Coordinates of C-alpha atoms and ligand atoms in Angstrom, one line a residue:
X269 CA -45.2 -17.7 -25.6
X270 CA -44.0 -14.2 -26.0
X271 CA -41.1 -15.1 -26.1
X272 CA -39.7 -12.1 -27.7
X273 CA -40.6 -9.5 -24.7
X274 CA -40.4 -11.1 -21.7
X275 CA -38.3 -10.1 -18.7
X276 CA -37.9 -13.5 -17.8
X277 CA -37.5 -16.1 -20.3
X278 CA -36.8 -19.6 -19.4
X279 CA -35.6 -21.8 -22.1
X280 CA -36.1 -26.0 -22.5
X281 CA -35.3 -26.0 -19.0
X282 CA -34.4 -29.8 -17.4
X283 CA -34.1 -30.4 -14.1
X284 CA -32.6 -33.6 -12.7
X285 CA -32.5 -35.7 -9.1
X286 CA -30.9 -38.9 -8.4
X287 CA -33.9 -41.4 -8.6
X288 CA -34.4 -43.5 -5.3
X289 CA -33.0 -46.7 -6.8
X290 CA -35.8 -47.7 -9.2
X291 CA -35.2 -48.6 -12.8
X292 CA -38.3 -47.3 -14.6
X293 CA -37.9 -49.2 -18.0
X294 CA -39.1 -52.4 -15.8
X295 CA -42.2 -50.9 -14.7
X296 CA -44.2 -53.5 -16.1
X297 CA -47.0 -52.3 -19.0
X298 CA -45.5 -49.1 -19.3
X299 CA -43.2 -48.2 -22.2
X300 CA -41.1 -45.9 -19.7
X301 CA -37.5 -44.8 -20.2
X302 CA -34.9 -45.7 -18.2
X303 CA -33.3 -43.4 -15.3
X304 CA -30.4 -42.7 -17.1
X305 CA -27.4 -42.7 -14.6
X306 CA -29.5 -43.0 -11.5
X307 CA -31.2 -39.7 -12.2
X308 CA -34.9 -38.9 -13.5
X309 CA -35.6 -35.6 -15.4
X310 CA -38.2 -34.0 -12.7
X311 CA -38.4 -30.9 -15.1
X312 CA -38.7 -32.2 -18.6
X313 CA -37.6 -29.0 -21.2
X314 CA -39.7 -26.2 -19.5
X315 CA -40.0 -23.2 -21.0
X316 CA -42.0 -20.0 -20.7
X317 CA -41.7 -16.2 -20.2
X318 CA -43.1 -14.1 -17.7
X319 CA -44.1 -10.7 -19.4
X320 CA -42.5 -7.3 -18.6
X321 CA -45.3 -4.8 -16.2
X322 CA -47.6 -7.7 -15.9
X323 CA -48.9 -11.0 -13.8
X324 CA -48.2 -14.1 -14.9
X325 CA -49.5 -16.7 -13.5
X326 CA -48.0 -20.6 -13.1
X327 CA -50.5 -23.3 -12.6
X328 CA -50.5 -27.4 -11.7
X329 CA -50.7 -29.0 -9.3
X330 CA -48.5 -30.2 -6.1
X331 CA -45.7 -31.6 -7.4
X332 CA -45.3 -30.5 -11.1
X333 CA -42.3 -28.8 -10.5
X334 CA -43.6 -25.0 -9.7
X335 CA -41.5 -24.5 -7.2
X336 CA -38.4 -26.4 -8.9
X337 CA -38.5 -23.9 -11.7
X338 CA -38.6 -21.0 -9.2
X339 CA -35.6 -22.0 -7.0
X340 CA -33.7 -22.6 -10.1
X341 CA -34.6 -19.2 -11.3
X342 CA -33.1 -17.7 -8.0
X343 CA -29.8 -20.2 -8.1
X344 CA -31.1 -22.1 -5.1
X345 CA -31.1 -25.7 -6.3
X346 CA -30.6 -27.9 -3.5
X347 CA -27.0 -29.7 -4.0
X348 CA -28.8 -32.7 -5.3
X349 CA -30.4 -31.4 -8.0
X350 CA -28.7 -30.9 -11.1
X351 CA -29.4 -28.5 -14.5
X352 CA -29.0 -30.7 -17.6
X353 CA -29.5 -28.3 -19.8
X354 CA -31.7 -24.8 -20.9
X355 CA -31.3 -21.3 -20.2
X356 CA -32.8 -18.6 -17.7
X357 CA -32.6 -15.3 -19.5
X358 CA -33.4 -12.4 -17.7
X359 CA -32.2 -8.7 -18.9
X360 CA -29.8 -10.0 -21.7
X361 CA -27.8 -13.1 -19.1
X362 CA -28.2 -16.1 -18.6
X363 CA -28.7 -16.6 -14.9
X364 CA -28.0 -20.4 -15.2
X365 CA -24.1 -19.0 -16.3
X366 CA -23.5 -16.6 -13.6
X367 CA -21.2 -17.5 -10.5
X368 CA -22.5 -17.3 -7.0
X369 CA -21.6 -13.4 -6.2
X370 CA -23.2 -12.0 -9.5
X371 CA -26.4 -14.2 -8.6
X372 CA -26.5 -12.8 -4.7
X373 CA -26.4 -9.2 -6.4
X374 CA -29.4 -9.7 -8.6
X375 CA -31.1 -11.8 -6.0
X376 CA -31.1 -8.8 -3.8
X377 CA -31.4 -6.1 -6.5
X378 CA -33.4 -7.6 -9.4
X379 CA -35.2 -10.6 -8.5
X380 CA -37.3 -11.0 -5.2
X381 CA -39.2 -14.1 -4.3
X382 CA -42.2 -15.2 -1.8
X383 CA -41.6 -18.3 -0.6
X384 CA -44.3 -20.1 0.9
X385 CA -43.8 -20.1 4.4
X386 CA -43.9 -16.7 5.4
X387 CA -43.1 -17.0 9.0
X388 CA -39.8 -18.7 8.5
X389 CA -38.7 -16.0 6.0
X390 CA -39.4 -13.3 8.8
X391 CA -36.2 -13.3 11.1
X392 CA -38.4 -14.0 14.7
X393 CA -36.1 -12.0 16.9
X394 CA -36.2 -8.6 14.8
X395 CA -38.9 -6.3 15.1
X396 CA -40.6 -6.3 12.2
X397 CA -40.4 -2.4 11.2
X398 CA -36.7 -2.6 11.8
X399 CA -36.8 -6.2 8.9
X400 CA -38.5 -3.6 6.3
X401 CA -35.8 -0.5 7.2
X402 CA -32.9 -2.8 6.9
X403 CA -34.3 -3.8 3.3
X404 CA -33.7 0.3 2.6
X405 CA -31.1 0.7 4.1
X406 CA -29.2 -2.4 2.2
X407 CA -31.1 -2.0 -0.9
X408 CA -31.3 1.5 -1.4
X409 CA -28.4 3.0 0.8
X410 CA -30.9 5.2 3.1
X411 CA -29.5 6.0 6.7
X412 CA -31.1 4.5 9.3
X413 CA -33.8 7.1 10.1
X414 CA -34.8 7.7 7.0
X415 CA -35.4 3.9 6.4
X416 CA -37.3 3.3 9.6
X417 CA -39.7 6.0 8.5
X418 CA -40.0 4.5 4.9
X419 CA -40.5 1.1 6.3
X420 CA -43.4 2.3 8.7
X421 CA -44.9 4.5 5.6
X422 CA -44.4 1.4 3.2
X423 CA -46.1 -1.0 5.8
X424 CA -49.0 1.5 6.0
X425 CA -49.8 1.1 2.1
X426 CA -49.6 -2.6 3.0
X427 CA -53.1 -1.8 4.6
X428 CA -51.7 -2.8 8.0
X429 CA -53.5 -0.9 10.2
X430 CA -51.6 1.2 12.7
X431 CA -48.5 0.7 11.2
X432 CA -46.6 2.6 13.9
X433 CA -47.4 0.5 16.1
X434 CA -47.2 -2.8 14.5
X435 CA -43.8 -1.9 13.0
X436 CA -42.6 -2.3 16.8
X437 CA -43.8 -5.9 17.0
X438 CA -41.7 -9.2 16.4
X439 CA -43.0 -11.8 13.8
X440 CA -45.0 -13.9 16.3
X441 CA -46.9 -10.9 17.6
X442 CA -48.4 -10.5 14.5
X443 CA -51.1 -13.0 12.9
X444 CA -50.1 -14.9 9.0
X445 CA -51.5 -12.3 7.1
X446 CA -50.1 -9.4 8.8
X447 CA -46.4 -11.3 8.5
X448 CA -47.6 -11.9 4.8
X449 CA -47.8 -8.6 4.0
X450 CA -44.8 -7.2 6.0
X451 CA -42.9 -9.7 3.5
X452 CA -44.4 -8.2 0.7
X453 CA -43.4 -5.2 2.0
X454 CA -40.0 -6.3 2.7
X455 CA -39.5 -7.0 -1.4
X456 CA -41.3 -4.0 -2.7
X457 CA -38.8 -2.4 -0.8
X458 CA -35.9 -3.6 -2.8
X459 CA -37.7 -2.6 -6.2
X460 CA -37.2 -5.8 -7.8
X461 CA -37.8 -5.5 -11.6
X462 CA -39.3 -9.4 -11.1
X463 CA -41.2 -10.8 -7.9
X464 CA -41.8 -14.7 -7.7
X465 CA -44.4 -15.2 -5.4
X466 CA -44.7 -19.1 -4.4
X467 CA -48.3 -20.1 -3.6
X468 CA -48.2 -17.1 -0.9
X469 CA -51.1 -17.2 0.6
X470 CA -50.7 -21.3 1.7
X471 CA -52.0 -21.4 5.0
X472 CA -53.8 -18.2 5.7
X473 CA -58.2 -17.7 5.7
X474 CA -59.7 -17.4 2.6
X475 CA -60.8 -14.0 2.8
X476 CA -57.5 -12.8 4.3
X477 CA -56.2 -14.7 0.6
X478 CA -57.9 -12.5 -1.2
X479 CA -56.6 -9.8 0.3
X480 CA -53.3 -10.8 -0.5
X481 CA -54.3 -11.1 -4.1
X482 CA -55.7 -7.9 -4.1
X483 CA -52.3 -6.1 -2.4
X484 CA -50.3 -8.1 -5.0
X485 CA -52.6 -6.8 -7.9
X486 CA -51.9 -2.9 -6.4
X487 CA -48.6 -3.4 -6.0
X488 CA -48.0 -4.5 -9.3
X489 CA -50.1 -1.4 -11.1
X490 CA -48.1 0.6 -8.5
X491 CA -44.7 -0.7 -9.4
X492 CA -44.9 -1.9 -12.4
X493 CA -42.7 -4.7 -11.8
X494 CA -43.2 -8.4 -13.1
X495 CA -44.4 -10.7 -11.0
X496 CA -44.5 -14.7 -11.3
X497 CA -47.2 -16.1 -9.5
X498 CA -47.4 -19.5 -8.3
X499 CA -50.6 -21.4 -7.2
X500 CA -52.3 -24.8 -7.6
X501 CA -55.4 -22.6 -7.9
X502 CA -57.1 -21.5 -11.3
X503 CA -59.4 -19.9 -9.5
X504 CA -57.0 -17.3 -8.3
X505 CA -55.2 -17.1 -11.7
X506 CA -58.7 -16.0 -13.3
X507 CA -58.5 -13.0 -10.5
X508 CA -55.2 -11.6 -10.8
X509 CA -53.1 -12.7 -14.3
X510 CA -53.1 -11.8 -17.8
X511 CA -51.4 -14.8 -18.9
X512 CA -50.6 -18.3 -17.7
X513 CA -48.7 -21.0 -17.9
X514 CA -49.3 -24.5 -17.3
X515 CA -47.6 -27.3 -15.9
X516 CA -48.1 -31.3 -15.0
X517 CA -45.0 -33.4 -13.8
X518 CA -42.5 -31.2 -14.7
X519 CA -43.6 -30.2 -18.4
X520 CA -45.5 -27.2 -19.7
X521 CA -48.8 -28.6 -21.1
X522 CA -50.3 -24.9 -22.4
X523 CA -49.3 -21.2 -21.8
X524 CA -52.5 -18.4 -22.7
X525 CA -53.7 -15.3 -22.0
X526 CA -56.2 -15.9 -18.8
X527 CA -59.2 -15.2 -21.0
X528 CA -58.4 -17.1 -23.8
X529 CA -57.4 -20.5 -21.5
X530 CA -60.9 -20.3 -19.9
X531 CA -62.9 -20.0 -22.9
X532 CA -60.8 -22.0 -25.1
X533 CA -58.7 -24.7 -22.8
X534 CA -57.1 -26.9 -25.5
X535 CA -54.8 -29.3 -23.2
X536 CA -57.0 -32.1 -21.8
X537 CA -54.9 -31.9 -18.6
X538 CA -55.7 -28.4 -18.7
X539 CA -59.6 -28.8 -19.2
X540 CA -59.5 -30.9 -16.2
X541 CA -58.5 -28.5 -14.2
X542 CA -60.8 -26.4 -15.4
X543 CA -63.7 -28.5 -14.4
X544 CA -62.8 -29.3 -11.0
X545 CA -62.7 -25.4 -10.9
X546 CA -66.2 -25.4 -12.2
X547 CA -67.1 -27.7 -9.4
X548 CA -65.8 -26.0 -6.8
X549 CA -68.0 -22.6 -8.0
X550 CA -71.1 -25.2 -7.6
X551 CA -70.2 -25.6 -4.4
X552 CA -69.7 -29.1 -4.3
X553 CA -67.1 -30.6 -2.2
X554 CA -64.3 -32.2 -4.1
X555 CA -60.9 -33.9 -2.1
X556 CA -58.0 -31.8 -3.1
X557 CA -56.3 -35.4 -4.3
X558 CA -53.0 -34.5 -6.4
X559 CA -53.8 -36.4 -9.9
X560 CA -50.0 -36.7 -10.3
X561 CA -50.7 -40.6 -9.1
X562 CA -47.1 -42.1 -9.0
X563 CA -43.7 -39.9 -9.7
X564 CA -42.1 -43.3 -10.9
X565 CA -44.7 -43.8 -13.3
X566 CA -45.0 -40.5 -14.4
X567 CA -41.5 -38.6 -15.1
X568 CA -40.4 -41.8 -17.0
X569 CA -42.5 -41.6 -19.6
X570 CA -40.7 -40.3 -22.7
X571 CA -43.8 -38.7 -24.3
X572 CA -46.4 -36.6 -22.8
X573 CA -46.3 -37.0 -19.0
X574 CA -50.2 -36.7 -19.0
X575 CA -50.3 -39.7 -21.4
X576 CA -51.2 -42.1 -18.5
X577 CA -54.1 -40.3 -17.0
X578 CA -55.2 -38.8 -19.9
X579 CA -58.9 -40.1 -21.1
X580 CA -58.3 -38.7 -24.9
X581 CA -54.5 -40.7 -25.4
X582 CA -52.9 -41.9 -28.8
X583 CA -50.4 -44.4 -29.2
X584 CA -47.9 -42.0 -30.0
X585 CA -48.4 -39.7 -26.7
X586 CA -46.3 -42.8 -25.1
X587 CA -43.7 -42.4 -27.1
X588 CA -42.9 -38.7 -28.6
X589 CA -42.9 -35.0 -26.5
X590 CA -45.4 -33.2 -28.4
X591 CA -44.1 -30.0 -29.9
X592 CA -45.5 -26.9 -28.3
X593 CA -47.6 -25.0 -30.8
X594 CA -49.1 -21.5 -31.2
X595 CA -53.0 -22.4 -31.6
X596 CA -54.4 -18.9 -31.4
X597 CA -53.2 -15.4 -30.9
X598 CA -50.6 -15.9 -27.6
X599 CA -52.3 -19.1 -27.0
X600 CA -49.5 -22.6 -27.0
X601 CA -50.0 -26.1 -26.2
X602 CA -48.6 -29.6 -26.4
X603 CA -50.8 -32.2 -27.3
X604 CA -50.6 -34.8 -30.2
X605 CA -54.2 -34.8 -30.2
X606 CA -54.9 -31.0 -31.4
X607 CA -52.6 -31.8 -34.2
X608 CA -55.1 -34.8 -35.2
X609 CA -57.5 -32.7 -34.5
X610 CA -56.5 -30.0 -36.8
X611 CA -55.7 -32.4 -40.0
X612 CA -59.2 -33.9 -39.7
Ligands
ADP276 N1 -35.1 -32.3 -2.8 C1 -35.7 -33.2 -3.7 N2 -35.3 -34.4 -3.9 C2 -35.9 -35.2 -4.8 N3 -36.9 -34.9 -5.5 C3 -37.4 -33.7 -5.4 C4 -36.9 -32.7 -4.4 N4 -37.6 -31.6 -4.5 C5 -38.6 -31.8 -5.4 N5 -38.5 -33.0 -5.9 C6 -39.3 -33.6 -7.0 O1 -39.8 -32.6 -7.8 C7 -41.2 -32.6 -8.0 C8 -41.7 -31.2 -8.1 O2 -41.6 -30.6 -6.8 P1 -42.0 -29.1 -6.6 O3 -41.3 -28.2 -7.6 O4 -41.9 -28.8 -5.2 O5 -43.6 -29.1 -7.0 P2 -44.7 -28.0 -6.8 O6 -44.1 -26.8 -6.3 O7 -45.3 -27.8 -8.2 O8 -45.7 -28.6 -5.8 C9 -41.7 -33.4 -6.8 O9 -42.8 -34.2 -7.1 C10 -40.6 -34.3 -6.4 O10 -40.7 -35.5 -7.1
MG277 MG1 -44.5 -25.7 -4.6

């Protein structure tokens, strides 16, 4: 998992919310665990690194927990939610220890995120050149001329054509992508050593997507930063990472260099994925239907969270977490089934 070098390293992670009144031990047929206290474990031991100068990539998905992990990276947990346990390391602390000023001045300095609704990020009454020179002025301690100029110049590289001009208009002048890329700009900005970027392309046309793949690829070489990026789409993972992490209901099924995972996808929730991606490449429509059938069901079982949709299931997957395990060269995953696999 590369453990060793990452910038950010998050550590058996757990995550929980109060659960909305149901006991899962008496969901009948299911040897489920109980919601201890009123709460269910929504991120069940998570824990991956995202590699220093590079793109990783986190997959699954809607509603296994992607964004979850992210807002706990950045301290923004809503009050409900409650860390039972793990770390976040990032440059030697452990962000889950800081108070709330320390985590302000990394969120502003060191870490940057995309979230996914651009527009909402933008502040609607503030022209938008005047957003990106406020970033350098805060971040970087430029005076205000200087900073207009190196907003206009940055939003230029954004491939936003004439940027003098567009740096004069106010959020809803401008069309998703354009705003999507002012954002980007906005973070680059601050020269965050790590950039989350949560599915942040959600809403815009396809080709304008790409686009935004394509910036976030260049501005990565360009700054060598880190970037974490989030999408329910493999597709986009096989463009633009080096190495990726999976996730279903809250736990991390397989973590692999991109290559690697495509040729060699050892998870079975994993190879699933894989094949509706295959699909889609046939052009064959497929519903985008979240597998993750029924949150009850699923975050109570004390095994492996896949066990009840998964076609290949022992006994034992009910019952026990499989251990992650280092298959091949960078390449982990949790399945009881590899291990029977192997002794055979
Ligand atoms: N505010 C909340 N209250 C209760 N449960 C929540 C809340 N936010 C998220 N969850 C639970 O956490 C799960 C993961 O959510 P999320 O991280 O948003 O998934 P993803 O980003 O992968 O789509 C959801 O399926 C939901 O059960
Ligand atoms: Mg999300």
């Amino acid at each position: 998992m590369k453990q060793d070098h990452g910038l950010l390293r998050i550590e058996n992670l757990s995550v929980t919310f109060p659960s909305a009144g149901l006991v899962l031990s008496e969901i009948e047929g299911l040897r489920t665990g109980p919601a201890r206290d009123g709460k269910v474990t929504i991120l069940d031991e998570v824990s991956f690194a995202v590699g220093r100068n590079e793109i990783t990539g986190l997959v699954g998905e809607s509603g296994s927990g992607k964004t979850l992990t992210s807002l706990t990276v950045m301290g923004f947990l809503p009050p409900s939610a409650q860390v039972t346990g793990g770390h976040v390391w990032f440059q030697g602390m452990d962000l889950l220890r800081l108070g709330e000023g320390e985590m302000q001045r990394i969120r502003g300095q060191q870490i940057a995120m995309i979230f996914q609704s651009t527009r909402s990020a933008l502040n609607p009454l503030m022209r938008v050149g005047d957003q990106v020179a406020r970033a350098y002025q805060i971040q970087r301690g430029m005076s205000p001329a200087e900073a207009y100029q190196q907003a206009v110049e940055i939003l230029g590289r954004m491939d936003i054509p004439q940027a003098e001009r567009r740096a004069r208009a106010y959020p809803h002048q401008l069309s998703g992508g354009m705003c999507q890329r002012v954002l980007i700009a906005m973070m680059i900005a601050c020269e965050p050593a790590l950039l989350i970027a949560d599915e942040p392309t959600t809403g815009l046309d396809v080709t304008i997507q790409a686009q935004i793949f394509e910036l976030i690829k260049d501005v990565q070489k360009a700054t060598e930063a880190s970037i974490l990026l989030i999408t329910h789409d493999l597709g986009v993972i096989a463009e633009t990472c080096r190495y990726v992490v999976v996730m279903y209901a809250g736990q991390v099924m397989e973590t692999a260099p991109v290559e690697s995972l495509f040729a060699r996808p050892l998870h079975p929730y994993t190879q699933r994925l894989l094949q509706s991606v295959l699909r889609v490449d046939r052009a064959v429509e497929i519903p985008q239907v979240a597998m993750i059938p029924s949150d009850e069901v699923t975050y109570g079982v004390v095994g492996c969270r896949f066990a009840p949709r998964c076609s290949l299931v022992l006994p034992r997957c009910w019952e026990e977490r499989p251990l992650i395990r280092e298959w091949g060269p960078e390449h982990w995953a949790a399945c009881h089934r590899l291990d029977v696999a192997n002794c055979e």
